[in-house]
Amino acid sequence: MLKKTLKYSVLALSTAITLNAYADTGFKVPVHYNLELVDGVSDPSNYSRFSRMVTLTPGKHQIVVTFKDTFKGSSGDARMVQSLDPIVIDIENIKNDEVITFDYAKPLNEKQADSYAHKQKVNLINNTGKALSSSEASYFILTSDKGFSLLRDYRQELQSLNRLYAPSYTLNQNNGLQMTENGAPTIKATDGGYQQTEQQGLALQPMGSTDTSAMSTTRTAGGVASAADYNNLVKLYNQADDATKLKFVKYVMSH
């Protein structure tokens, strides 16, 4: 027990020394981890891959990272090891000139990396080496029934759980859903009723009654493909969010 406590103390101290070299306020992405989201934004401009620092303003923030890197196996060959699920870090109120990160038992080889990828137990600290309380920052592992999937949308998953903090990101713009400064989804009603907006370049055009395309008369194995059927599909497509539209396009292109 003493040996384990000493090990984590040394890890925290070495991390604090490293963090103190950075004067900015922000989050330091630990080695072997990849940045996925910052306040609901992927590939944010305030992230430096060189320093692995996310520059933040004082206040509330949310960071999403995934464990992913190459490690040497017993044969000497390197292999990619990746966790099934990301870590979501909720920072309640980062202070000016404070840098937050986490330390953990860093794996040295493929076997250790495989073992750690299933555990992902971390310790949140700041640049003074102080362990952060749950009122200052906390984390959880975002699991999914899908398991490992390259098509997982962490932003959408967090929003569905009402756990997304994304004050500057508008979710599902086609149905008017937005985020408040507290991270709660909201839809604003107007005097004229529900107002739908479409993103340019993502919408399909319905077929008019005078169109003479083959679709208006084509007979398929399931019946006649009419203009009305086509227009219903167009309506559903234009009302969908961008992630669903992308999945639809991929499905059509693969069949």
Backbone as a ProteinNet text record, in pm:
[ID]
protein_1_A
[PRIMARY]
MLKKTLKYSVLALSTAITLNAYADTGFKVPVHYNLELVDGVSDPSNYSRFSRMVTLTPGKHQIVVTFKDTFKGSSGDARMVQSLDPIVIDIENIKNDEVITFDYAKPLNEKQADSYAHKQKVNLINNTGKALSSSEASYFILTSDKGFSLLRDYRQELQSLNRLYAPSYTLNQNNGLQMTENGAPTIKATDGGYQQTEQQGLALQPMGSTDTSAMSTTRTAGGVASAADYNNLVKLYNQADDATKLKFVKYVMSH
[TERTIARY]
83.7	0	87.1	193.3	283.5	354.5	394.6	463.8	373.6	245.6	150.4	124.9	109.8	86.9	205.7	326.8	448.6	458.4	418.6	423.7	335.3	211.1	119.5	164	227.3	277.9	388	476	583.5	526.7	423.9	359.2	297	226.7	161	263.2	375.3	478.8	544	577.7	641.4	547.1	418.8	320.1	305	303	289	406.2	528.2	647.1	635.3	587.7	569.5	464	352.3	243.3	281.8	367.7	407	487.7	534.2	607.9	513.3	383.4	283.4	208.8	211	148.1	0.3	-41.3	-179	-277.4	-402	-511.4	-560.6	-576.9	-624.1	-615.5	-625.1	-620.5	-505.8	-424	-311.8	-354.1	-355	-394	-280	-304.3	-197.7	-145.9	-24.8	35.2	-46.4	-53.7	-130.7	-280.4	-320.6	-461.7	-478.1	-595.8	-628.6	-749.6	-743.4	-852.8	-966.6	-1089.2	-1207	-1297.4	-1329.6	-1419.7	-1373.7	-1395.8	-1378.9	-1506.3	-1585.3	-1713.1	-1799.2	-1801.9	-1884.7	-1825.2	-1704.4	-1640.6	-1528.6	-1530.8	-1423.3	-1315.4	-1190.3	-1076	-1078.2	-1080.7	-1090.7	-961.2	-974	-858	-773.6	-829.2	-754.3	-671.4	-650.7	-569.2	-439.3	-326.3	-195.2	-148	-134.8	-86.7	59.8	133.5	275.2	292.6	217.7	228.9	124.5	26.6	-85.1	-169.1	-173.3	-247	-373	-484.2	-608.8	-619.9	-612.7	-624	-771	-801.5	-939.3	-953.9	-1073.9	-1105.6	-1149.6	-1132.7	-1179.3	-1328.1	-1367.1	-1508	-1530	-1648.9	-1690.6	-1650.9	-1605.6	-1566.8	-1588.1	-1589.4	-1599.6	-1500.1	-1420.8	-1318.9	-1350.5	-1338	-1356.4	-1228.7	-1170.6	-1047.3	-1060.9	-981	-978	-835.3	-821.4	-691.4	-660.5	-552.6	-519.7	-374.3	-295.2	-155.3	-98	24	90.7	184.8	188.6	273.1	342.6	464.2	539.9	492.1	479.3	441.1	562	538.7	647.8	739.1	684.3	764.2	845	821.9	893.3	818.8	709.6	628.6	533.8	508.9	418.3	275.9	181.1	39.2	-43.7	-147.2	-236.4	-327.3	-335.2	-425.5	-516.9	-647.2	-744.5	-853.8	-895.1	-1004.3	-1136.2	-1230.4	-1362.6	-1438.2	-1415.7	-1496.7	-1408.8	-1459	-1383.6	-1403.2	-1316.1	-1329.8	-1385.1	-1487.7	-1549.2	-1512.4	-1450.3	-1406	-1487.7	-1558.7	-1637.4	-1560	-1515	-1443.7	-1545.1	-1566.2	-1672.5	-1635.6	-1511	-1472.8	-1320.9	-1259.3	-1114.6	-1072.7	-969.7	-922.3	-822.4	-801.5	-702.3	-562.9	-485.2	-349.7	-349.9	-463.6	-469.4	-466.9	-389.3	-383	-429.3	-528	-583.3	-544.7	-516	-485.8	-519.6	-475.5	-488.1	-364.1	-329.9	-222.5	-281.2	-206	-252.6	-131	-150.4	-40.7	-14.5	82.3	107.6	163.8	102.8	150.6	282.7	364.9	496.6	502.2	403.6	404.3	261	247.5	115.6	27.6	83.9	6.5	-50	34.4	-11.2	-114.4	-95.2	-189.8	-326.3	-328	-454.1	-527.4	-451.2	-511.3	-566.9	-488.1	-532.1	-653.4	-659	-768.9	-904.5	-908	-1033.6	-1064.1	-969.5	-987.4	-1001.7	-900.2	-897.9	-930	-862.1	-877.5	-774.3	-821.6	-732	-750.2	-654.8	-659.5	-648.8	-754.1	-755	-674	-581.6	-497.5	-480.7	-423.2	-389.9	-239.2	-193.5	-51.4	22.7	-47.6	20.4	35.9	-18	-13.3	-129.7	-221.3	-336.2	-436.6	-481.3	-589.2	-719.8	-795.5	-917	-1036.3	-1118	-1240	-1347.9	-1454.2	-1563.4	-1634.1	-1624.9	-1685.6	-1601	-1475	-1385.8	-1380.6	-1372.3	-1369.6	-1398	-1460.3	-1491.5	-1486.7	-1486.6	-1483.6	-1569.2	-1608.7	-1676.5	-1641.5	-1655.4	-1631.5	-1764.5	-1768.8	-1892.3	-1902.5	-1985.8	-2001	-2117.2	-2123.7	-2229	-2256.6	-2382.1	-2417.9	-2349.5	-2307.8	-2242.3	-2103	-2042.5	-1905.7	-1813.5	-1706.2	-1613.8	-1675.4	-1675.2	-1729.1	-1665.2	-1618.1	-1558	-1662.8	-1790.8	-1898	-1965	-1911.6	-1971.2	-1960.7	-2068.4	-2073.1	-2082.9	-1969.5	-1967.2	-2052.5	-2052.3	-2133.3	-2281.5	-2325.9	-2466.2	-2501.5	-2410.9	-2435.6	-2451.4	-2363.6	-2371.9	-2500.1	-2537.7	-2659.9	-2782.2	-2782.3	-2896.5	-2910.5	-2800.5	-2800.8	-2818.2	-2829.5	-2837.6	-2712.9	-2597.2	-2471	-2371.5	-2415.4	-2325.9	-2317.5	-2196.2	-2176.1	-2117.7	-2196.8	-2154.2	-2221.1	-2180.7	-2250.1	-2243.5	-2139.1	-2126.2	-2163.1	-2213.3	-2247	-2397.5	-2451.4	-2594.2	-2618.7	-2693.6	-2722.3	-2843.1	-2832.5	-2946.2	-3015.8	-2944.9	-2995.2	-3127	-3156	-3279.4	-3404.6	-3391	-3511.4	-3504.5	-3407.7	-3400.9	-3345.8	-3293.2	-3242.4	-3108.8	-3096.4	-2973	-2937.8	-2819.5	-2774.8	-2772.8	-2817.9	-2808.1	-2667.2	-2634.3	-2502.3	-2477	-2582.3	-2568.3	-2565.6	-2568	-2559	-2690.8	-2803	-2934.6	-2991.6	-3050.6	-3109.4	-3235.3	-3253.2	-3370	-3414.5	-3545.8	-3601.8	-3687.3	-3664.2	-3736.1	-3855.1	-3975	-4095.4	-4109.8	-4177.4	-4201.5	-4351.4	-4390.5	-4532.6	-4589.6	-4503.9	-4550.6	-4546	-4517.6	-4507.4	-4365	-4348.5	-4215.4	-4145.2	-4023.9	-3946.7	-3833.5	-3835.5	-3730.2	-3628	-3500.1	-3392.6	-3316.3	-3268.7	-3192.6	-3051.8	-2955.1	-2817.5	-2795.1	-2735.5	-2711	-2618.3	-2651.3	-2566.7	-2603.5	-2692	-2729.1	-2872.9	-2947	-3088.3	-3110.4	-3212.4	-3256.5	-3380.1	-3401.7	-3516.5	-3628.4	-3753.6	-3865.6	-3896.7	-3964.7	-4001.6	-4136	-4140.8	-4264.6	-4361	-4485.2	-4588.1	-4563.3	-4480	-4454	-4326.1	-4253.6	-4129.4	-4157.7	-4066.7	-4083.9	-3972.4	-3911.7	-3801.6	-3853.4	-3761.3	-3799.2	-3859.2	-3824	-3871.7	-4023.3	-4087.1	-4231.1	-4309.2	-4242.3	-4314.1	-4245.3	-4128.9	-4051.7	-4118.8	-4126.6	-4179.9	-4062.9	-4064.5	-3958.4	-4014.9	-3924.9	-3968.6	-4072.2	-4070.7	-4165.6	-4286.8	-4295.3	-4410.9	-4368.2	-4455.8	-4428.5	-4362.8	-4249.6	-4180.6	-4238.7	-4327.3	-4395.6	-4324.2	-4364.6	-4310.1	-4344.2	-4462	-4502.6	-4409	-4372.4	-4279.6	-4145.1	-4099.2	-3971.6	-3975.5	-4084.1	-4095.4	-4101.8	-4163.3	-4166.1	-4026.1	-3947	-3808.1	-3726.9	-3748	-3677.9	-3712.7	-3840	-3884.1	-3816.8	-3814	-3749.8	-3600.5	-3537.6	-3394.5	-3364.1	-3440	-3414.4	-3442.6	-3526.5	-3556.7	-3455.9	-3371.5	-3276.3	-3156.2	-3084.8	-2961.9	-2850.6	-2736.8	-2628.1	-2572	-2562.9	-2508	-2596	-2729.5	-2821.7	-2815.8	-2801.8	-2789.8	-2667.5	-2556.3	-2433.4	-2451.2	-2517.4	-2541.9	-2630.9	-2730.3	-2820.4	-2744.6	-2657	-2579.2	-2487.8	-2423.4	-2335	-2413.3	-2535.3	-2618.5	-2654.4	-2696.6	-2736.1	-2618	-2498	-2381.4	-2332.9	-2365.7	-2319.3	-2417.7	-2534	-2634.5	-2663.7
-120.6	0	125.6	123.5	238.1	260	147.4	155.2	216.6	176.4	228.5	377	416.2	557.2	642.1	591.1	663.4	679.1	573.7	576.3	687.2	696.6	800.3	939.7	950.2	1080	1129.7	1038.8	1074.9	1113.3	1038.7	1070.4	1209.3	1237.9	1368.8	1480.9	1457.9	1559.8	1588.5	1482.2	1500.6	1568.7	1534.8	1598.6	1745.6	1777.1	1916.6	2000.7	1943.6	2016	2047.5	1949.7	1969.2	2075.3	2070.3	2164.3	2307.2	2324.1	2457.5	2529.6	2454.2	2516.2	2590.9	2567.2	2632.1	2737.6	2862.8	2971.9	2987.3	2927.6	2945.2	2869.8	2913.9	2841.8	2735.1	2612.5	2511.4	2369.6	2276.9	2133.5	2071.5	1993.9	1924.2	1781	1745.2	1610.3	1514.2	1415	1321.9	1240.2	1192.8	1109.7	982	932.5	814.9	844.4	968.1	1004.8	1099.8	1091.8	1178	1264.4	1389.7	1483.4	1461	1445.8	1424.6	1547	1603.7	1718.5	1817.2	1943.4	2049.5	2131.9	2122.7	2194.6	2165.8	2039.7	1997.4	2017.5	2073	2102.6	2002.9	1941.2	1851.1	1930.2	1887.6	1954.5	2104.9	2146.5	2289.2	2364	2491.5	2574.3	2609.4	2590.9	2626.2	2509.6	2406.1	2291.8	2289.1	2278.4	2267.5	2122.9	2056.3	1918.2	1910.6	2019.5	2022.1	2018.1	2103.1	2108.6	2022.6	1971.2	1891.5	1973	2103.9	2194	2246	2242.6	2306.7	2436	2548.9	2677.3	2705.6	2735.3	2756.5	2891.1	2943.6	3062.5	3017.4	3098.6	3060.4	3029	2925.8	2888.3	2740.6	2708.3	2569.3	2519.7	2391.5	2331.7	2181	2120	1974.4	1924.2	1824.5	1766.2	1617.8	1570.4	1428.7	1377.2	1270.5	1213.7	1061.7	1003.7	858.3	808.3	691.5	626.1	555.5	597	539.8	568	460	476.6	341	342.4	218.1	175.6	44.4	-11.6	-136.4	-160.7	-277.7	-403.2	-511.2	-639.2	-723.7	-846.7	-936.6	-969.6	-962.2	-992.1	-872.9	-759.3	-638.6	-552.8	-605.7	-529.2	-435.4	-319.6	-222.1	-247.5	-233.3	-252.4	-142	-99.5	3.5	-55.2	13.1	-25.1	93.4	67.7	174.9	129.7	218.9	188.4	185.5	105.9	101	231.3	294.7	410.5	529.7	651.8	771.7	810.6	897.4	958.2	1099.4	1132.7	1266	1337.4	1453.8	1530.3	1657.7	1673.7	1794.4	1884.4	1997.3	2096.5	2201.3	2212.6	2300.7	2447.7	2480.5	2622	2634.7	2626.3	2637.6	2780.9	2796.1	2928.7	2983.3	3113.5	3177.6	3124.1	3091.7	3034.9	2893.8	2827.6	2689.8	2594.8	2490.3	2386.8	2256.2	2195.5	2069.2	1955.2	1840.2	1719.8	1600.2	1481.4	1366.6	1278.2	1212.4	1114.3	975	877.5	738.8	648.3	520.7	424.4	400.2	470.9	465.8	329.6	265.2	133.7	145.1	42.7	41.8	-49.7	-137.3	-229.5	-263.8	-347.1	-381.4	-450.4	-541.4	-615.8	-521.9	-431.9	-336.3	-240.3	-201.7	-110.3	-176.2	-304.3	-378	-383.4	-407.7	-415.9	-281.1	-175.3	-42	6.2	-27	19.3	-26.1	-133.7	-183.9	-124.3	-50.8	4.8	157	222.5	369	440.6	404.2	474.2	586.5	710.9	826.6	912.7	1004.6	1098.6	1240.2	1318.7	1457	1545.6	1623	1713	1844.7	1943.7	2069.2	2090.9	2206.7	2231.7	2250.5	2250.7	2253.9	2112.8	2014.5	1877.9	1841.5	1935.7	1912.5	1818.6	1718.8	1631.5	1709.5	1710.2	1790.9	1717.9	1790.8	1734.2	1727.3	1654.5	1640.3	1773.2	1866.7	1998.1	2085.2	2046	2119.8	2057	1925.2	1852.8	1705.7	1641.4	1499.4	1435.3	1302.9	1234.4	1109.3	1063	934.8	874.1	743	672	657.9	705	703.2	571.3	481.2	350.2	351.3	247.8	237.7	91.7	61.4	-74.5	-112.6	-12.7	-38.4	-97.5	-76.6	-119.4	-32.6	-92.2	-15.6	12.2	136.1	173.4	303.3	303.2	424	531.6	491.8	586.1	643.2	612.4	668.3	820.5	885.5	1031	1066.1	1098.8	1125.7	1246.3	1345	1465.1	1429	1350.2	1310	1221.2	1131.8	1043.6	1123.1	1220.3	1303.3	1386	1437.3	1516.3	1431.2	1305.9	1217.8	1186.2	1195.7	1171.6	1301.1	1413.3	1545.7	1573	1526.1	1546	1626.8	1680.3	1756.6	1901.4	1953	2096.2	2153.5	2231.5	2287.1	2421	2524	2653.9	2722.1	2696.1	2765.3	2677.8	2557.8	2465.2	2449.3	2460.7	2442.7	2300.1	2226.4	2087.7	2075.6	1988.6	1956.1	2082.9	2160.4	2290.6	2282.7	2167.4	2155.4	2152.1	2125.9	2129.1	2239.6	2332.3	2448.2	2422	2302.7	2268.7	2336	2405.7	2473.8	2440.5	2487.9	2465	2597.1	2594.3	2711.8	2719.8	2828.5	2843.1	2740.8	2678.9	2575.2	2435.5	2425.9	2295.9	2222.2	2293.9	2229	2254.1	2151.6	2170.4	2255.8	2343.2	2430.8	2456.5	2474.6	2511.4	2636.3	2737.2	2863.9	2867.4	2890.4	2901	3043.4	3060.6	3192.4	3212.1	3337.9	3367.9	3295.9	3271.9	3206.8	3055.5	3004.9	2860.7	2814.2	2684.6	2625.4	2668.3	2717	2762.5	2664.7	2606.5	2512.8	2582.5	2555.9	2610.9	2496.1	2519.8	2417.3	2466.5	2375.8	2409.7	2396.7	2499.5	2498.4	2383.4	2314.8	2206.7	2071.9	2067.9	1942.8	1902.3	1989.3	1963	1904	1820.3	1767.7	1844.6	1852.2	1923.1	1823.9	1853.9	1764.1	1763.9	1659.5	1645.7	1714.2	1799.1	1868.6	1779.8	1824	1744.2	1734.9	1827.1	1825.7	1752.9	1701.4	1630.8	1504.6	1472.1	1354.6	1254.9	1256.7	1164.2	1022.4	928.1	786.7	744.3	813.5	770.8	780	868.5	886	769.1	685.3	574.8	440	439.6	315.5	214.7	89.8	-17.9	-96.8	-118.8	-192.3	-322	-402.3	-530.3	-508.1	-393.5	-367.6	-290.5	-252.3	-177.7	-61.9	36.9	151.5	261.2	314.3	425.2	555.3	619.2	739.3	865.3	978.7	1107.5	1136	1091.5	1113.4	1039.2	914.9	839.1	909.7	957.3	1028.3	1153.8	1230.2	1354.2	1328.5	1216.2	1181.1	1150.6	1080.4	1051.5	1180	1271	1399.1	1477.6	1476	1547.9	1492.9	1359.2	1296.1	1327.7	1324.2	1352.7	1495.9	1592.7	1733.6	1768.8	1689.6	1715.1	1649.4	1561.1	1487.1	1574.7	1535.8	1605.3	1560.8	1631.7	1605.9	1464.9	1413.8	1279.8	1174.7	1190.9	1096.8	1107.7	1231.1	1249.8	1177	1187.2	1121.7	970.4	914	770.5	728.5	812.9	784.3	780.4	880.6	887.5	766	728.5	610.4	484.3	474.5	356.7	351	465.6	468.9	433.7	487.2	465.5	321.3	251	113.5	10.6	55.1	-38	-11.4
0	0	0	82.8	90.8	-41.5	-105.2	-233.9	-339.5	-340.5	-438.4	-415.8	-289.6	-256.3	-298.1	-272.7	-309.7	-460.5	-533.5	-679.6	-735.3	-684.4	-733.2	-690.5	-575.6	-529.5	-621.6	-662.1	-754.3	-890.3	-936.9	-1063.8	-1060.2	-951.6	-937.4	-932.5	-860.9	-848.5	-982.9	-1057.4	-1188	-1286.2	-1278.2	-1366	-1331.8	-1203	-1159.3	-1206.1	-1200.2	-1245.4	-1394.6	-1470.8	-1615.2	-1643.5	-1572.3	-1595.8	-1560	-1461.1	-1420	-1527.3	-1627.3	-1737.4	-1830.9	-1814.8	-1898.8	-1817.7	-1866.5	-1792.4	-1827.9	-1938.7	-1983.2	-1895.4	-1901.2	-1836.9	-1934.5	-1886.5	-1979.9	-1928.5	-2024.2	-1994.4	-2071.2	-2002.9	-2064.7	-2094.5	-2223.1	-2263.5	-2230.2	-2145.6	-2106.8	-2224.9	-2213.9	-2317.2	-2335.3	-2457.9	-2499.4	-2512.8	-2486.8	-2502.5	-2621.3	-2684	-2796.9	-2762.3	-2802.5	-2776.3	-2876	-2824.5	-2909	-2914.5	-2798.3	-2791.7	-2684.7	-2712.3	-2612.8	-2615	-2510.9	-2504.6	-2627.4	-2668.2	-2779.7	-2917	-2924.9	-3053.4	-3079.9	-3197.5	-3237.7	-3312.1	-3297.1	-3359.4	-3332.5	-3206.6	-3173.9	-3204.7	-3237.7	-3272.3	-3150.5	-3029.5	-2909	-2855.9	-2940.7	-2898.9	-2977.5	-2905.6	-2967.3	-2957.3	-3070.7	-3069.6	-3028.3	-3049	-3012.5	-2860.8	-2790.7	-2644.5	-2574.8	-2652.3	-2599.7	-2502.2	-2522	-2433.9	-2501.6	-2426.6	-2467.7	-2388	-2455	-2387.2	-2356.6	-2229.7	-2186.3	-2117	-2120.2	-2041.1	-1901.9	-1801	-1667.1	-1668.5	-1593	-1587.4	-1612.6	-1658.2	-1677.7	-1816.6	-1823.5	-1951	-1945.6	-2063.9	-2073.6	-2177.9	-2138.2	-2224.2	-2245	-2368.2	-2398.6	-2464.5	-2409	-2461.6	-2475.7	-2564.7	-2581.2	-2567.2	-2506.9	-2493.1	-2624.7	-2691.5	-2821.7	-2855.5	-2872.8	-2908.6	-2950.3	-3001.7	-3039	-2926.7	-2902.2	-2797.6	-2850.4	-2801.6	-2845	-2773.4	-2851.3	-2795	-2762.2	-2723.6	-2684.9	-2802.5	-2925.9	-3044.6	-3092.8	-3030.3	-3069.8	-3169.4	-3226.4	-3320.9	-3246.3	-3303.6	-3243.5	-3289.8	-3200.2	-3233.1	-3169.2	-3242.5	-3190.5	-3082.3	-2969.3	-2861.5	-2834.1	-2832.1	-2812.4	-2717	-2629.2	-2537.4	-2612.9	-2563.5	-2625.5	-2605	-2490.7	-2451.4	-2413.3	-2436.4	-2400.8	-2254.4	-2207.8	-2075.4	-2093.5	-2017.4	-2020.4	-1891.1	-1903.9	-1787	-1777.2	-1667.2	-1641.5	-1546.4	-1597.1	-1517.1	-1473	-1343.8	-1293.2	-1299.2	-1265.9	-1264.6	-1262.1	-1380.7	-1387	-1357.9	-1277.1	-1236.7	-1337.6	-1331.8	-1416.8	-1383.6	-1486	-1473.2	-1413.4	-1413.8	-1365.5	-1485.4	-1474.2	-1576.3	-1512.5	-1573.2	-1521.1	-1614.2	-1556.2	-1632.1	-1545.3	-1583.4	-1494.1	-1507.8	-1398.4	-1404.7	-1390.4	-1433.1	-1430	-1443.9	-1419.4	-1432.7	-1581.2	-1636.5	-1780.6	-1820.9	-1919.5	-1964.9	-2039.7	-2025	-2088.7	-2210.3	-2225.2	-2337.7	-2378	-2478.9	-2532.6	-2429.2	-2353.2	-2253.9	-2147.2	-2097.8	-1997.5	-2055.5	-2181.5	-2246.5	-2263.4	-2303.5	-2316.8	-2183.4	-2076.8	-1943.8	-1899.6	-1921.4	-1878.9	-1957.9	-2087.5	-2173.2	-2121.9	-2044.1	-1988.8	-1851	-1794.4	-1658.8	-1662.9	-1717.7	-1729.7	-1598.5	-1494.4	-1367.5	-1362.9	-1344.8	-1349.8	-1224.7	-1206	-1093.4	-1147.8	-1131.1	-1179.2	-1085.9	-1143.2	-1065.6	-1141.5	-1073.5	-1141.7	-1138.6	-1184.3	-1198.4	-1067	-956.2	-825.4	-769.3	-842	-794.3	-704.8	-687.1	-599.7	-664.1	-590.3	-637.2	-630.9	-739.2	-746.6	-687.3	-614.5	-556.8	-663.2	-636.1	-732.5	-759.1	-665.6	-686.6	-779.4	-798.8	-887.8	-1027.6	-1031.9	-1158.9	-1133.6	-1228.3	-1215.3	-1352.9	-1356.3	-1484.6	-1480.1	-1597.5	-1609.2	-1745.1	-1755.4	-1880.6	-1953.5	-2077.2	-2155.6	-2231.1	-2181.1	-2244.4	-2343.7	-2426.2	-2526.3	-2556.5	-2591.2	-2632.3	-2762.9	-2838.3	-2965.9	-2947.8	-2829.3	-2811	-2894.8	-2947.4	-3030	-3166.9	-3206.3	-3336.7	-3382.6	-3506.9	-3562.7	-3588	-3591.8	-3622.8	-3498.2	-3379.6	-3258.1	-3257.6	-3221.2	-3212.9	-3064.4	-3003.2	-2859.3	-2823	-2909.7	-2883.5	-2878.8	-2974.7	-2980.1	-2861	-2822.3	-2709.6	-2580	-2559.1	-2439	-2438.2	-2556.4	-2564.5	-2532.3	-2577.3	-2551.8	-2403.4	-2330	-2185.4	-2106.2	-2178.4	-2115.6	-2031.4	-2080.4	-2009.5	-2092.8	-2205.5	-2291.7	-2246.7	-2236.9	-2214.7	-2343	-2414.4	-2543.2	-2565.5	-2491.8	-2499.3	-2635.2	-2714.2	-2842.2	-2961.1	-2933.2	-3042.1	-3051.6	-3174.1	-3196.3	-3241.1	-3161.9	-3194.5	-3285.4	-3385.1	-3471.1	-3520.8	-3598.7	-3640.2	-3716.4	-3775.7	-3853.5	-3767.5	-3637.7	-3554.7	-3449.9	-3466.3	-3379.9	-3241.9	-3215.6	-3083.3	-3059.6	-2946.9	-2911.7	-2767.2	-2724.4	-2587.6	-2510.9	-2386.8	-2301.8	-2245.8	-2176	-2117.1	-2007.9	-1958.5	-1856.9	-1916	-2049.1	-2114.3	-2128.1	-2116.4	-2129.2	-2268.3	-2331.9	-2465	-2458.8	-2557.2	-2558.6	-2701.6	-2722.4	-2852.5	-2831.8	-2912.4	-2899	-2994.3	-2939.3	-3020.3	-3072.6	-3187.2	-3244.2	-3262.4	-3286.5	-3304.8	-3425.5	-3524.4	-3645.8	-3637.1	-3517.1	-3500.7	-3514.9	-3531.5	-3540.4	-3668.9	-3654.8	-3769.3	-3798.1	-3917	-3955.4	-4042	-4015.9	-4096.4	-4159.9	-4280.8	-4351.3	-4374	-4364.1	-4393.1	-4542.8	-4601.5	-4743.8	-4780.9	-4889.8	-4936.9	-4878.8	-4776.7	-4713.8	-4745	-4814.6	-4839.9	-4978.6	-4990.1	-5118.6	-5163.3	-5295.1	-5348.2	-5379.9	-5338.8	-5369.6	-5518.8	-5562.1	-5701.9	-5727.1	-5827.2	-5860.3	-5936.5	-5946	-6014.8	-6164.1	-6217.1	-6361.2	-6396.3	-6293.7	-6320.5	-6401	-6491.4	-6576.7	-6556.7	-6439.3	-6413.5	-6405.6	-6420.6	-6421.9	-6289.7	-6179.5	-6049	-6037.1	-6112.1	-6099	-6157.2	-6236.6	-6299.8	-6283.5	-6216.9	-6208.3	-6116.7	-6164.8	-6082.1	-6024.4	-5893.1	-5826.2	-5772.8	-5709.1	-5652.7	-5543.9	-5479.5	-5371.6	-5415.9	-5543.3	-5590.5	-5677.2	-5692.8	-5778	-5696.2	-5745.4	-5678.6	-5731.7	-5657.6	-5704.2	-5658	-5716.7	-5675.7	-5530	-5485.3	-5346.8	-5250.4	-5288.7	-5205.3	-5196.2	-5310.7	-5314.9	-5227.9	-5239.9	-5163	-5013.4	-4973.4	-4832.1	-4779.6	-4862.2	-4823.6	-4814.2	-4909.1	-4908.1	-4782	-4745.1	-4625.8	-4500.7	-4489.5	-4373.7	-4370.5	-4488.5	-4496.7	-4453.5	-4503.9	-4474.1	-4328.3	-4262.7	-4121.9	-4028	-4081.6	-3997.7	-3963.1	-3855.7	-3820.3	-3914	-3909.8	-4004.4	-3990.9	-3867.6	-3847	-3913.3	-3901.5	-3964.2	-4115.7	-4166.1	-4310.5	-4364.9	-4291.2	-4334.5	-4339.8	-4238.3	-4236	-4353.4	-4384.8	-4496.3	-4628.6	-4647.4	-4771.1	-4783	-4672	-4674.7	-4707.2	-4654.1	-4681.9	-4830.3	-4886.1	-5027	-5116.5	-5084.8	-5167.7	-5160.9	-5052.9	-5035.8	-5090.3	-5140.4	-5193.3	-5339.7
[MASK]
+++++++++++++++++++++++++++++++++++++++++++++++++++++++++++++++++++++++++++++++++++++++++++++++++++++++++++++++++++++++++++++++++++++++++++++++++++++++++++++++++++++++++++++++++++++++++++++++++++++++++++++++++++++++++++++++++++++++++++++++++++++++++++++++

